[in-house]
Structures are given as C-alpha cells and as structure tokens.
Coordinates of C-alpha atoms and ligand atoms in Angstrom, one line a residue:
M1 CA -1.3 -6.7 -68.3
R2 CA -1.9 -6.8 -64.5
R3 CA -5.2 -8.1 -63.4
V4 CA -7.3 -5.7 -61.2
F5 CA -9.9 -7.0 -58.8
D6 CA -13.2 -5.7 -57.6
F7 CA -14.4 -5.1 -54.0
H8 CA -17.9 -5.7 -52.6
G9 CA -20.5 -3.0 -53.0
G10 CA -19.7 0.6 -54.0
I11 CA -21.7 3.2 -55.9
H12 CA -21.4 5.5 -58.8
P13 CA -22.4 9.0 -57.7
A14 CA -22.5 11.7 -60.4
E15 CA -19.1 13.3 -60.9
N16 CA -18.5 17.1 -60.7
K17 CA -14.8 17.2 -61.3
Q18 CA -14.4 19.0 -64.5
Q19 CA -15.4 22.4 -63.0
S20 CA -12.2 22.6 -60.9
L21 CA -9.9 21.2 -63.6
T22 CA -10.2 23.9 -66.2
R23 CA -7.2 25.8 -64.6
G24 CA -3.9 24.7 -63.2
I25 CA -2.7 24.9 -59.6
R26 CA -2.8 28.5 -58.5
Q27 CA -0.7 29.9 -55.7
A28 CA -3.1 31.4 -53.1
G29 CA -0.6 33.8 -51.7
V30 CA -0.1 35.1 -48.2
P31 CA -3.2 36.2 -46.2
E32 CA -2.9 38.9 -43.5
Q33 CA -3.2 36.3 -40.8
L34 CA -2.7 32.6 -40.4
T35 CA -4.3 30.4 -37.7
L36 CA -2.7 27.1 -37.1
P37 CA -4.5 24.5 -34.9
L38 CA -2.0 22.5 -32.8
S39 CA -3.8 19.4 -33.7
Q40 CA -4.0 18.9 -37.5
H41 CA -3.2 15.2 -37.3
I42 CA -4.3 12.0 -35.5
G43 CA -2.5 11.9 -32.1
A44 CA -1.4 14.3 -29.4
P45 CA -1.5 18.0 -30.3
A46 CA 1.8 19.7 -30.9
Q47 CA 3.4 21.8 -28.1
P48 CA 4.1 25.5 -28.9
V49 CA 7.8 26.5 -28.8
V50 CA 7.2 30.2 -29.6
A51 CA 5.8 33.0 -27.5
V52 CA 3.3 35.7 -28.3
G53 CA 5.1 38.7 -29.9
E54 CA 7.9 36.5 -31.2
Q55 CA 9.1 37.1 -34.8
V56 CA 9.0 33.9 -36.9
L57 CA 10.3 33.0 -40.3
K58 CA 8.6 30.9 -43.0
G59 CA 9.3 27.2 -42.3
Q60 CA 10.4 27.8 -38.7
L61 CA 9.4 25.3 -36.1
I62 CA 6.6 26.8 -34.0
A63 CA 5.3 23.7 -32.2
E64 CA 7.0 20.4 -31.5
A65 CA 5.6 16.9 -31.6
R66 CA 4.4 15.8 -28.2
G67 CA 4.5 12.0 -27.8
H68 CA 5.0 9.2 -30.2
V69 CA 1.9 9.7 -32.3
S70 CA 2.3 13.4 -33.1
V71 CA 3.9 15.8 -35.6
P72 CA 5.4 19.2 -35.3
L73 CA 4.1 22.4 -36.8
H74 CA 5.9 25.1 -38.8
A75 CA 5.2 28.7 -39.6
P76 CA 3.8 28.9 -43.2
S77 CA 5.0 32.5 -43.7
S78 CA 7.1 35.0 -41.8
G79 CA 5.5 37.4 -39.3
V80 CA 4.8 37.8 -35.6
V81 CA 3.0 35.4 -33.3
A82 CA -0.2 37.4 -32.4
A83 CA -1.8 34.8 -30.1
I84 CA -1.7 31.3 -28.8
A85 CA -5.3 30.8 -27.9
E86 CA -8.5 29.0 -28.7
R87 CA -9.9 29.6 -32.1
P88 CA -12.7 27.9 -34.1
I89 CA -11.3 24.9 -36.1
P90 CA -12.6 22.9 -39.0
H91 CA -14.3 20.0 -37.2
P92 CA -17.8 18.5 -37.5
S93 CA -18.4 19.5 -33.9
G94 CA -17.8 23.2 -34.6
Y95 CA -15.5 23.3 -31.5
S96 CA -12.7 25.6 -30.8
A97 CA -9.1 24.4 -30.1
K98 CA -5.8 25.9 -29.3
C99 CA -4.1 27.6 -32.2
I100 CA -1.0 29.6 -33.0
V101 CA -2.0 32.8 -34.8
I102 CA 0.6 34.6 -36.9
D103 CA 0.2 38.1 -38.2
C104 CA 2.1 37.9 -41.6
D105 CA 4.6 40.6 -42.4
G106 CA 4.1 40.0 -46.2
R107 CA 7.8 39.4 -46.8
D108 CA 7.3 35.6 -46.8
Q109 CA 10.9 35.2 -45.7
W110 CA 12.2 31.7 -45.4
A111 CA 14.2 30.3 -42.5
P112 CA 17.4 28.4 -43.7
L113 CA 16.4 25.0 -45.2
H114 CA 18.6 21.9 -45.2
G115 CA 17.8 19.3 -47.8
V116 CA 19.9 16.2 -48.5
A117 CA 22.0 16.0 -51.6
D118 CA 21.4 12.3 -52.1
Y119 CA 18.9 10.4 -50.0
R120 CA 20.7 7.1 -50.8
D121 CA 23.6 8.3 -48.6
H122 CA 21.2 8.2 -45.6
E123 CA 19.9 5.4 -43.5
P124 CA 16.1 4.8 -43.6
T125 CA 15.9 5.8 -39.9
Q126 CA 17.5 9.1 -40.6
L127 CA 15.1 9.8 -43.5
L128 CA 12.1 8.8 -41.2
E129 CA 13.3 11.3 -38.6
R130 CA 13.4 14.0 -41.3
I131 CA 9.9 13.1 -42.4
R132 CA 8.7 13.3 -38.9
A133 CA 10.5 16.6 -38.2
A134 CA 8.9 18.1 -41.4
G135 CA 5.5 17.7 -39.8
I136 CA 4.1 15.4 -42.4
A137 CA 0.8 13.7 -41.7
G138 CA -1.3 11.9 -44.3
L139 CA -2.7 14.5 -46.7
G140 CA -5.5 12.2 -48.0
G141 CA -7.8 13.3 -45.2
A142 CA -7.0 10.9 -42.3
G143 CA -4.0 12.9 -41.0
F144 CA -2.0 9.9 -39.6
P145 CA 1.6 10.8 -38.9
T146 CA 3.5 9.5 -42.0
A147 CA 6.8 8.6 -40.3
I148 CA 5.0 6.2 -38.0
K149 CA 3.1 4.6 -40.9
L150 CA 6.3 4.1 -42.8
A151 CA 8.2 2.8 -39.8
G152 CA 5.5 0.0 -39.6
K153 CA 5.6 -2.8 -37.1
P154 CA 8.9 -4.0 -35.8
G155 CA 10.0 -7.1 -37.8
A156 CA 7.2 -6.8 -40.4
S157 CA 8.6 -6.6 -43.9
I158 CA 6.8 -4.6 -46.6
R159 CA 6.4 -6.4 -49.9
T160 CA 4.1 -3.9 -51.6
L161 CA 4.1 -0.1 -51.6
I162 CA 0.8 1.3 -52.9
I163 CA 0.5 4.9 -53.9
N164 CA -3.1 6.0 -53.7
G165 CA -3.9 8.2 -56.7
T166 CA -7.6 7.4 -56.4
E167 CA -9.9 10.3 -55.7
C168 CA -13.3 8.9 -55.8
E169 CA -15.2 11.8 -54.0
P170 CA -17.4 13.4 -56.7
Y171 CA -15.9 16.9 -56.5
I172 CA -12.3 16.7 -55.3
T173 CA -9.5 17.1 -57.8
A174 CA -6.5 18.1 -55.6
D175 CA -4.6 14.8 -56.2
D176 CA -5.6 14.6 -59.9
I177 CA -4.1 18.1 -60.6
L178 CA -1.0 17.2 -58.6
M179 CA -0.5 14.0 -60.6
R180 CA -0.9 16.0 -63.8
E181 CA 1.5 18.8 -62.8
R182 CA 4.0 17.2 -60.5
A183 CA 4.3 13.7 -61.7
G184 CA 8.2 14.0 -61.6
D185 CA 8.1 15.0 -57.9
I186 CA 5.7 12.1 -57.1
L187 CA 8.2 9.7 -58.7
A188 CA 11.1 11.3 -56.7
G189 CA 9.1 10.9 -53.5
I190 CA 8.4 7.2 -54.4
A191 CA 12.1 6.6 -54.9
I192 CA 12.7 7.9 -51.4
L193 CA 10.0 5.6 -50.0
R194 CA 11.5 2.7 -51.9
H195 CA 14.8 3.4 -50.2
I196 CA 13.1 3.4 -46.8
L197 CA 10.9 0.4 -47.2
H198 CA 12.6 -1.8 -49.8
P199 CA 9.4 -3.2 -51.2
E200 CA 9.4 -5.8 -53.9
Q201 CA 6.8 -3.9 -56.0
V202 CA 5.3 -0.4 -56.1
L203 CA 1.8 0.0 -57.4
I204 CA 0.4 3.4 -58.2
G205 CA -3.4 3.0 -58.4
V206 CA -5.4 5.6 -60.3
E207 CA -9.1 5.5 -61.4
D208 CA -9.7 5.5 -65.1
N209 CA -11.6 8.8 -65.0
K210 CA -8.2 10.6 -64.7
P211 CA -6.5 9.8 -68.1
E212 CA -4.3 12.9 -68.0
A213 CA -2.9 12.0 -64.6
I214 CA -2.3 8.4 -65.7
A215 CA -0.5 9.6 -68.8
A216 CA 1.7 12.0 -66.8
L217 CA 2.6 9.3 -64.2
R218 CA 3.4 6.7 -66.9
S219 CA 5.6 9.1 -68.7
A220 CA 7.5 10.1 -65.5
A221 CA 7.7 6.4 -64.5
A222 CA 9.4 5.5 -67.8
D223 CA 12.8 6.2 -66.2
A224 CA 11.9 4.7 -62.8
E225 CA 13.6 1.5 -61.5
P226 CA 11.8 -1.8 -62.4
G227 CA 9.1 -3.0 -60.1
L228 CA 6.9 0.1 -60.4
E229 CA 3.6 0.1 -62.2
V230 CA 0.9 2.7 -62.8
I231 CA -2.4 0.8 -62.7
A232 CA -5.7 2.2 -64.0
F233 CA -8.9 0.6 -62.9
P234 CA -12.6 1.3 -63.3
T235 CA -14.1 4.2 -61.5
K236 CA -16.2 3.4 -58.5
Y237 CA -16.8 5.0 -55.1
P238 CA -15.1 4.4 -52.6
S239 CA -12.1 2.9 -54.4
G240 CA -9.9 5.4 -52.5
G241 CA -10.5 3.7 -49.2
E242 CA -7.2 2.1 -48.2
K243 CA -8.6 -1.4 -47.8
Q244 CA -10.7 -1.2 -51.0
L245 CA -7.7 0.0 -53.0
I246 CA -5.5 -2.8 -51.7
E247 CA -8.2 -5.3 -52.8
I248 CA -8.5 -3.7 -56.2
L249 CA -4.7 -3.8 -56.9
T250 CA -3.7 -7.1 -55.1
G251 CA -6.9 -9.1 -54.5
L252 CA -5.9 -9.3 -50.9
Q253 CA -8.1 -8.3 -48.0
V254 CA -6.9 -6.6 -44.9
P255 CA -8.2 -8.7 -41.9
S256 CA -11.0 -7.1 -39.8
G257 CA -9.4 -4.9 -37.2
G258 CA -6.0 -5.3 -38.9
L259 CA -3.7 -3.0 -40.7
P260 CA -2.3 -3.2 -44.3
A261 CA 1.1 -3.9 -42.8
D262 CA -0.3 -7.2 -41.5
I263 CA -0.3 -8.4 -45.1
G264 CA 3.0 -6.7 -46.0
I265 CA 1.5 -3.5 -47.6
V266 CA 1.9 0.2 -47.0
C267 CA -0.3 2.8 -48.6
Q268 CA 0.6 6.4 -49.1
N269 CA -1.5 9.2 -50.6
I270 CA -0.1 11.1 -53.7
G271 CA 0.1 14.5 -51.8
T272 CA 1.9 12.8 -48.9
V273 CA 4.5 11.4 -51.3
V274 CA 5.2 14.9 -52.7
A275 CA 5.5 16.3 -49.2
V276 CA 8.1 13.5 -48.4
R277 CA 10.1 14.5 -51.5
D278 CA 9.9 18.2 -50.5
A279 CA 11.1 17.4 -47.0
I280 CA 14.0 15.2 -48.0
V281 CA 15.3 16.9 -51.1
D282 CA 14.5 20.6 -50.2
G283 CA 14.4 20.3 -46.4
R284 CA 11.0 22.0 -46.7
P285 CA 8.5 21.3 -43.9
L286 CA 4.8 20.8 -44.6
I287 CA 3.5 24.3 -44.6
S288 CA 1.1 24.2 -47.6
R289 CA -1.1 21.8 -49.5
I290 CA -3.3 21.6 -52.6
T291 CA -7.0 22.3 -51.9
T292 CA -9.9 22.2 -54.3
V293 CA -12.4 25.0 -54.0
T294 CA -15.5 24.1 -56.0
G295 CA -19.3 24.0 -56.1
E296 CA -21.9 26.1 -57.8
A297 CA -21.5 28.9 -55.3
V298 CA -18.0 29.8 -56.5
A299 CA -17.6 31.6 -59.8
A300 CA -14.2 30.0 -60.6
P301 CA -13.8 26.5 -59.2
Q302 CA -10.1 25.6 -59.1
N303 CA -7.2 24.1 -57.1
F304 CA -5.0 26.3 -55.0
E305 CA -1.6 25.7 -53.4
V306 CA -2.6 27.2 -50.0
L307 CA -0.6 28.0 -46.9
L308 CA -1.8 26.1 -43.9
G309 CA -3.7 28.4 -41.6
T310 CA -5.2 30.4 -44.4
P311 CA -8.8 31.4 -43.6
M312 CA -11.2 29.5 -45.8
Q313 CA -13.1 32.7 -46.5
Y314 CA -9.8 34.1 -48.1
L315 CA -9.6 31.1 -50.4
L316 CA -13.3 31.2 -51.2
D317 CA -13.0 34.9 -52.2
L318 CA -10.1 34.1 -54.5
A319 CA -12.5 31.6 -56.2
G320 CA -15.3 34.2 -56.5
F321 CA -17.5 33.0 -53.7
Q322 CA -21.2 34.0 -53.9
P323 CA -22.5 33.4 -50.4
E324 CA -26.1 34.2 -51.5
H325 CA -26.1 31.0 -53.5
C326 CA -24.5 28.8 -50.9
L327 CA -26.6 26.9 -48.4
R328 CA -23.8 25.3 -46.5
L329 CA -20.0 24.9 -46.7
I330 CA -18.5 21.5 -46.7
M331 CA -14.9 20.5 -45.9
G332 CA -14.1 17.4 -48.1
G333 CA -16.6 16.0 -50.5
P334 CA -20.4 15.4 -50.3
M335 CA -19.9 11.8 -49.4
M336 CA -17.4 11.9 -46.5
G337 CA -17.1 15.6 -45.8
F338 CA -18.7 17.6 -43.0
T339 CA -20.5 20.9 -42.8
L340 CA -18.4 23.8 -41.5
A341 CA -19.8 26.1 -38.8
S342 CA -18.0 29.1 -40.4
A343 CA -15.9 30.2 -43.4
A344 CA -13.5 31.8 -40.9
V345 CA -11.9 28.5 -39.9
P346 CA -8.4 27.8 -41.4
V347 CA -7.2 25.4 -44.0
V348 CA -5.4 22.5 -42.2
K349 CA -3.2 19.6 -43.3
T350 CA -6.3 17.5 -44.1
T351 CA -8.3 20.1 -46.1
N352 CA -8.4 18.5 -49.5
C353 CA -11.5 20.4 -50.6
I354 CA -13.8 23.2 -49.7
L355 CA -17.2 22.6 -51.3
A356 CA -19.6 25.5 -51.7
P357 CA -22.7 23.9 -53.3
S358 CA -25.8 25.8 -54.3
A359 CA -29.1 24.8 -52.7
S360 CA -30.2 23.0 -55.9
E361 CA -26.9 21.3 -56.3
L362 CA -26.9 19.6 -52.9
P363 CA -30.3 20.1 -51.4
P364 CA -30.8 19.2 -47.7
P365 CA -31.8 15.6 -47.3
P366 CA -35.5 15.0 -46.9
P367 CA -36.8 13.8 -43.5
A368 CA -35.8 10.2 -42.7
Q369 CA -38.6 7.6 -43.0
A370 CA -38.8 4.2 -41.4
C371 CA -36.5 1.5 -42.7
I372 CA -38.3 -0.7 -45.3
R373 CA -35.7 -3.5 -45.0
C374 CA -34.9 -3.3 -48.7
G375 CA -31.2 -4.4 -48.1
L376 CA -29.8 -1.8 -50.6
C377 CA -27.4 -0.5 -47.9
A378 CA -25.9 -3.9 -47.4
Q379 CA -25.4 -4.3 -51.2
A380 CA -23.6 -0.9 -51.4
C381 CA -21.4 -1.4 -48.4
P382 CA -17.7 -1.8 -49.5
A383 CA -16.8 -3.2 -46.1
S384 CA -19.4 -6.0 -46.5
L385 CA -21.2 -4.9 -43.3
L386 CA -24.9 -5.0 -42.5
P387 CA -25.6 -1.2 -42.2
Q388 CA -29.3 -1.8 -41.4
Q389 CA -28.5 -3.9 -38.4
L390 CA -25.8 -1.6 -37.3
F391 CA -28.4 1.2 -37.4
W392 CA -30.7 -0.7 -35.1
F393 CA -27.9 -1.5 -32.7
A394 CA -26.7 2.1 -32.8
Q395 CA -30.2 3.4 -32.0
G396 CA -30.4 0.9 -29.1
K397 CA -26.9 1.8 -28.0
E398 CA -26.0 -1.9 -28.0
V399 CA -22.3 -1.5 -27.9
E400 CA -21.4 -5.2 -27.8
K401 CA -23.5 -6.0 -30.8
L402 CA -22.1 -3.0 -32.7
E403 CA -18.6 -4.3 -32.1
Q404 CA -19.6 -7.9 -32.9
H405 CA -20.9 -6.6 -36.2
N406 CA -17.6 -4.9 -36.9
L407 CA -18.6 -1.3 -36.6
F408 CA -15.0 -0.3 -36.6
D409 CA -14.5 -1.8 -40.1
C410 CA -16.9 0.9 -41.4
I411 CA -14.9 3.5 -43.3
E412 CA -17.7 6.0 -43.1
C413 CA -17.9 6.3 -46.8
G414 CA -21.6 7.1 -46.7
A415 CA -22.5 4.7 -49.5
C416 CA -25.2 3.2 -47.4
S417 CA -26.8 6.5 -46.7
W418 CA -26.5 7.5 -50.3
V419 CA -28.6 4.5 -51.5
C420 CA -31.1 4.4 -48.7
P421 CA -34.6 5.0 -50.1
S422 CA -35.8 6.0 -46.6
H423 CA -33.1 8.8 -46.4
I424 CA -31.8 7.5 -43.1
P425 CA -28.5 9.2 -42.3
L426 CA -27.0 5.8 -41.4
V427 CA -23.3 7.0 -41.4
Q428 CA -24.1 9.7 -38.9
Y429 CA -25.3 7.0 -36.5
Y430 CA -22.1 5.0 -37.0
R431 CA -19.9 8.1 -36.4
A432 CA -21.8 8.9 -33.2
S433 CA -21.6 5.3 -32.0
K434 CA -17.9 5.0 -32.8
A435 CA -17.2 8.3 -30.9
E436 CA -19.2 7.0 -27.9
I437 CA -17.5 3.7 -27.8
L438 CA -14.0 5.3 -28.1
Q439 CA -15.0 7.7 -25.3
Q440 CA -16.1 4.7 -23.2
R441 CA -12.9 2.9 -23.9
H442 CA -10.9 6.0 -23.0
D443 CA -12.9 6.4 -19.7
H444 CA -12.4 2.7 -18.9
E445 CA -8.7 3.0 -19.6
K446 CA -8.5 6.0 -17.3
A447 CA -10.5 4.3 -14.6
E448 CA -8.3 1.2 -14.9
Q449 CA -5.1 3.3 -14.7
A450 CA -6.6 5.0 -11.6
R451 CA -7.4 1.6 -10.1
L452 CA -3.8 0.4 -10.7
R453 CA -2.4 3.6 -9.2
F454 CA -4.6 3.2 -6.1
E455 CA -3.6 -0.5 -5.7
A456 CA 0.0 0.3 -6.1
R457 CA -0.3 3.1 -3.4
Q458 CA -2.1 0.7 -1.0
A459 CA 0.6 -1.9 -1.5
R460 CA 3.3 0.7 -0.9
I461 CA 1.6 1.9 2.4
V462 CA 1.3 -1.7 3.6
R463 CA 5.0 -2.4 2.7
E464 CA 6.2 0.8 4.5
E465 CA 4.1 -0.1 7.6
Q466 CA 5.6 -3.6 7.5
E467 CA 9.1 -2.1 7.2
R468 CA 8.4 0.3 10.1
E469 CA 7.1 -2.6 12.2
A470 CA 10.2 -4.7 11.5
M471 CA 12.4 -1.8 12.6
R472 CA 10.4 -1.3 15.8
A473 CA 10.7 -5.0 16.6
A474 CA 14.4 -4.9 15.9
R475 CA 14.9 -1.8 18.2
K476 CA 12.8 -3.5 20.9
A477 CA 14.8 -6.7 20.7
A478 CA 18.1 -4.7 20.9
A479 CA 16.9 -2.8 23.9
E480 CA 15.8 -6.0 25.7
Q481 CA 19.2 -7.5 24.8
R482 CA 21.0 -4.5 26.3
A483 CA 18.7 -4.7 29.4
R484 CA 19.6 -8.3 29.9
Q485 CA 23.3 -7.6 29.6
A486 CA 23.0 -4.7 32.1
A487 CA 21.1 -6.9 34.5
A488 CA 23.8 -9.5 34.2
K489 CA 26.5 -7.0 34.8
G490 CA 24.7 -5.4 37.7
S491 CA 22.2 -2.6 37.9
E492 CA 24.8 0.1 38.8
D493 CA 25.9 0.7 35.3
D494 CA 22.4 0.6 33.9
P495 CA 20.8 4.1 34.1
V496 CA 17.4 2.7 33.5
Q497 CA 17.7 0.1 36.2
A498 CA 19.2 2.8 38.5
A499 CA 16.2 5.1 37.8
I500 CA 13.8 2.2 38.6
E501 CA 15.7 1.5 41.8
R502 CA 15.7 5.2 42.8
A503 CA 11.9 5.3 42.2
K504 CA 11.5 2.1 44.2
A505 CA 13.6 3.5 47.0
K506 CA 11.7 6.8 47.0
K507 CA 8.4 5.0 47.1
A508 CA 9.7 2.7 49.9
A509 CA 11.0 5.8 51.7
Q510 CA 7.7 7.5 51.3
Q511 CA 5.8 4.5 52.5
S512 CA 8.2 4.0 55.4
G513 CA 8.3 7.8 56.0
D514 CA 4.7 7.7 57.2
A515 CA 5.8 5.7 60.2
A516 CA 9.3 7.3 60.7
T517 CA 10.2 10.2 63.0
P518 CA 11.4 13.6 61.4
E519 CA 15.0 12.8 62.3
Q520 CA 14.7 9.4 60.6
Q521 CA 13.2 11.0 57.5
A522 CA 15.9 13.6 57.3
A523 CA 18.6 11.0 57.7
A524 CA 17.0 8.8 55.0
Q525 CA 16.8 11.8 52.6
L526 CA 20.4 12.7 53.3
D527 CA 21.4 9.2 52.7
A528 CA 19.7 9.1 49.4
L529 CA 21.4 12.4 48.4
R530 CA 24.8 11.1 49.4
Q531 CA 24.2 7.9 47.3
R532 CA 23.3 10.0 44.3
L533 CA 26.4 12.2 44.8
E534 CA 28.6 9.2 45.0
K535 CA 27.2 7.8 41.7
S536 CA 27.4 11.2 40.0
E537 CA 31.0 11.6 41.1
Q538 CA 31.8 8.1 39.8
R539 CA 30.1 8.9 36.5
L540 CA 32.1 12.2 36.2
A541 CA 35.3 10.3 36.9
E542 CA 34.5 7.7 34.2
G543 CA 33.6 10.5 31.8
R544 CA 36.9 12.3 32.3
A545 CA 38.8 9.0 32.0
A546 CA 36.9 8.2 28.7
G547 CA 37.6 11.7 27.3
E548 CA 33.9 12.5 26.8
Q549 CA 32.8 15.7 25.3
E550 CA 33.3 18.9 27.2
K551 CA 29.7 19.8 27.4
I552 CA 28.8 16.4 29.0
L553 CA 31.6 16.8 31.6
V554 CA 30.4 20.3 32.3
A555 CA 26.8 19.0 32.9
L556 CA 28.1 16.2 35.2
E557 CA 30.2 18.6 37.1
A558 CA 27.1 20.9 37.6
T559 CA 25.1 17.8 38.8
V560 CA 27.8 16.9 41.3
Q561 CA 28.0 20.5 42.5
R562 CA 24.3 20.8 42.9
L563 CA 24.1 17.5 44.9
R564 CA 26.9 18.7 47.2
E565 CA 25.0 22.0 47.9
K566 CA 21.8 20.0 48.6
I567 CA 23.6 17.7 51.0
A568 CA 25.2 20.7 52.8
A569 CA 21.8 22.4 53.0
A570 CA 20.2 19.1 54.3
E571 CA 22.9 18.6 56.9
A572 CA 22.4 22.2 58.1
A573 CA 18.7 21.8 58.4
A574 CA 18.7 18.3 59.9
P575 CA 16.9 18.3 63.3
Q576 CA 19.2 17.7 66.2
P577 CA 18.4 14.9 68.5
E578 CA 17.0 16.2 71.8
T579 CA 19.3 16.2 74.8
H580 CA 17.8 15.5 78.2
Ligands
SF4_601 S1 -31.2 1.0 -47.4 FE1 -32.3 2.1 -45.8 S2 -34.4 1.3 -45.9 FE2 -33.1 -0.2 -47.1 S3 -32.6 -1.7 -45.5 FE3 -31.0 -0.2 -45.5 S4 -31.6 1.2 -43.9 FE4 -33.4 0.1 -44.4
SF4_602 S1 -20.6 4.1 -44.2 FE1 -19.9 2.2 -43.3 S2 -21.6 0.9 -43.2 FE2 -22.1 2.5 -44.7 S3 -21.5 1.7 -46.6 FE3 -19.7 2.8 -45.9 S4 -18.5 1.3 -44.8 FE4 -20.6 0.4 -45.1

C-alpha cells in the first residue's frame, strides 16, 4: 500500500456535507436570462464577438480569448444578446464588470458540436488547442486557464499527474457528487490528460470522508491502464491546497515561489478533468458546472448542474431559499469563500458553492482583540508561515518584510484566523496586503515601461537629429565642392558667382555714381544691361543646344526680350552730350 504523508499544520473544522448529499445532481434548467462576465478566469478578460440583438445558439462562441493567459466564453443556452454592459459580478469587492447578457428563448438549441472520435489520433498540441477553445479554466476555484497549466514549462517533463478529489471546505460537495456519479467520465478525462502529458504515474487523491466517491473511482479505475492509483488519506483542512496535496501524496514540497511543474508534477481538479473529457469527446465547451447550494437558510440543500450566467437567486429559489433566516450569502465555503453583495450575481466558472447559512450557523465573528502571542496561528498554518508576524508587517505596511516572510506562499486558507483566540481576521490582512503589493508591482511595471518608452523616444530623436546634421554637412560639402570647381572654371558659368559679381558691380556703380555725371551713369547702366543681355542670350543658346525643357527656353526667351526692350528704352532716354 502506498505511503501517504502529512503536511505541517491544518485544522479539523466541523463538517456539514451530508445535507447536500441526500440527493443526486439536479439539472437547474434554463433561467430567463443569463449574465456572463467576460472575466471568469485568471488573466485577460475575453473579447466579445457578438453584438446586441444577435441571435446565439447554445455552445456558440460569444467572446474570444484575448492574450496568452485567457479563455473564450460560450453561450450557455440559445437566445438573443440583450446587452454587453457592466453588471454586478461575484467578487469580494462587490464591483461590477463587463458582461454579455443573453435573453434565453427557452429552446436551448445547440450549435453544431465537433468532438473527436479517438483522442489518440491527435497530437497533444491539437488537444490542448481544443481544451483552450472550449474555454476551460480550473473549476476548483482558482480559475487558471487549463490549457496553459497542461502545456507547462518548455522542456520540463511531467512525471506525476495528480487529480485533486479533495474537497476539504466544510460544506462543499460538488466534486464529491461528481466522483460518485461520473467516475467513468473522470477516468476518460484522465486518459486524455495522460495522452497529453505522458506522466509516469497518475495519483487521484481523495480524503477518507468520501467513501462512496473512493469506491466509485476505484471501480472505474479497474479497467484503466497501469500507473494509476486512487489514494485515500485522512481528512484534514486544507488538504485540497495544491501544495498540501502534493506533499500528502508524494512527500515532495513545492519550493517557495515555485510551481508544481518545477518538481515534475501537474495537478488538476476533478471537475476540470470532466470538462476536458466533454470538450474532447463531445466537442462541448464549458457552459455549465456543478454547484453546491447549501446552508440552513435553504430548505433542500443539494448539488445542481447549472448553466454559467444563471442568477444565484434562481438557484437559491430552486433549493427553497428562506431569506429571512439568512444573514449573509457566501460564494465558496466558510473558510475560503467570500460574502456576496447580492443574490442577483451570476454563477461563474469558479462558483463551486453558494452557502446560505443561518445566523446561528455562522454567526458574525466577535470583535477582534489584541494578539496574545499564543502561537496557535503558526501551529495551524499549512504553509509553515508565521501568521502573527505577517499580521504585524501587514498592519505596518512593511512590504519588504512581508515578502521576506513569504507572504505569497500563503494560500489564504484561513486556518490561522479560525484558530485565533483573539478573533483577528488575519487572512483578510494578507489578502489586502497581497492585493496592494501586486498593485504596486503593476504600477512599477507600468512606470518602468513608460520610462523605457521615453528613453527610446529620446534616443530616436537624437539619432534623427544626428542623421539630419550629417545630411546637412554632406550637402554643404557638396556645395563647397561645386563652388570650388566653378571658381576654377571661371565665374561666368557659375550663377552664384555671377550674382555676387553683379551685386558687386552694382554697388561699385552706385558708389561711383555719386561722383559721375548723368551721362556717365546712363552709359554705365546701359553697359550693365548689355552685359546681362549677352549672358542671357548665351544661356538661351546653350539651353537650345542642350535640348532643355520648353518652359525653361520660353522663360529664357522672355528674359532676353525684356532686356532688349530695357536697352532700347535706355538708349532712347540716354541724355545727349551738349553741343557748343
Ligand atoms: S493565534 Fe491570534 S492571538 Fe495567537 S499569536 Fe496568532 S494572531 Fe496572536
Ligand atoms: S491563511 Fe495563510 S497564513 Fe493563515 S494559515 Fe493559511 S496559509 Fe497560513
């Protein structure tokens, strides 16, 4: 029998799972309207490819992945796109975000689906593309795009595939019921993952508080290829954490800040594995999921297969919601879940549970007291952190110390808060600090990118100025060269030199004109005109001989004509010498 290991810390909160396991999975049906946030996964939100008023079919692509870490979105039922706009989403902040809203037509009519007859005929890359195109993100709660996780790091080989059948939150039973009812589909999904990853071993880890699920998996696994084991281990919270489960099943620890792939391991959630099977075998995109609806404020706790985008209020009503008994609604479990601002928000890919507890069942925590340094939080922490110290650093916003004390290894399991006798909401401080640090990193990256852009622009401006300067220098050198050549040849052919000489002559004439008689001035002017005429006639003759353009010749002829007329006028007006 395989040895199982233990991880540091952990707690044993009271279980409340039986309530929702008295019935099988129930189809929730089609509500009147579906609201689909464009971001139901980690990474860039999907980009709508439909317009308001457009008719869509069930399974049709309505938003495509944008960027590497992103997944597309599909219509969960047929109908008409009623809006693409901001709507409240299930998020701890209570924020709104962009959603595609579909008014369902009730026909639930499928778009054509294209599964593959035998996945073994397809390359792993082709199967990964199908998984990505089906919009599959981790259904365990994190929502990381599955195809990216399966693709792993280039060159890193996967020795162990771990299937996470652990469901340690006290109320959630969505995976438990799936293992009981669809163990065959889980094994079919695992076979596809084995074809993609070629691991040496596959370990399905399930806590021992799910004997029916373990039996169903073991029965289905009897026909599976060798190298696959269903491993039961003692129930403890939070065994479902990826790093904790890896340690339980293999004894290996994922290095701080590292990924399971760094030690040759990939983990996938049970629900995700079924979604992979549905995408490859049936060609069915991810448009629904199993969600537990439970708590003392619902009359009939149970698990639903629910279309994504279904209003939580619709699901709660199916389970016999009694709002008068409910103090707050929680998405997820009491340990890691968060309070919802409204029951109008939709079910999304990560909605594994809607918990409607009564006031006595989950009373509001009493006011926090001062830390008494009892150390219980450190004993409970499964990540071997020092929660009390992290708390001080978080309060003081000492970012560097938080990072030095491995804040980002915190899996936000809430075990420290659970055991704290002073009722300090420790995990909330860590969440806030992480968000702040990530925002700071993001801002720093943006500032760095802006700095690099600015420097590149400055460098380009300097380079362009240098190029312009070089061209100016080259033009100047060429002009000087031409001038030297013209000077050597004589100034007659050089129009610049000729102009300079004309100006010199004019100035000299003006200077000398002051002292000359009117007859002398007229004679000098006539002389100058005759010289210009001579040059213009010569230029015209050369132009004709060289076959220059017609318009140039016309202009030269006009100049010659004008000079002739000026000379004639000057000759006529010239003062006659006096006769005595
Ligand atoms: S459990 Fe609470 S009181 Fe005890 S050391 Fe940790 S933070 Fe302080
Ligand atoms: S919430 Fe973080 S610090 Fe607290 S016990 Fe869990 S992992 Fe440790």
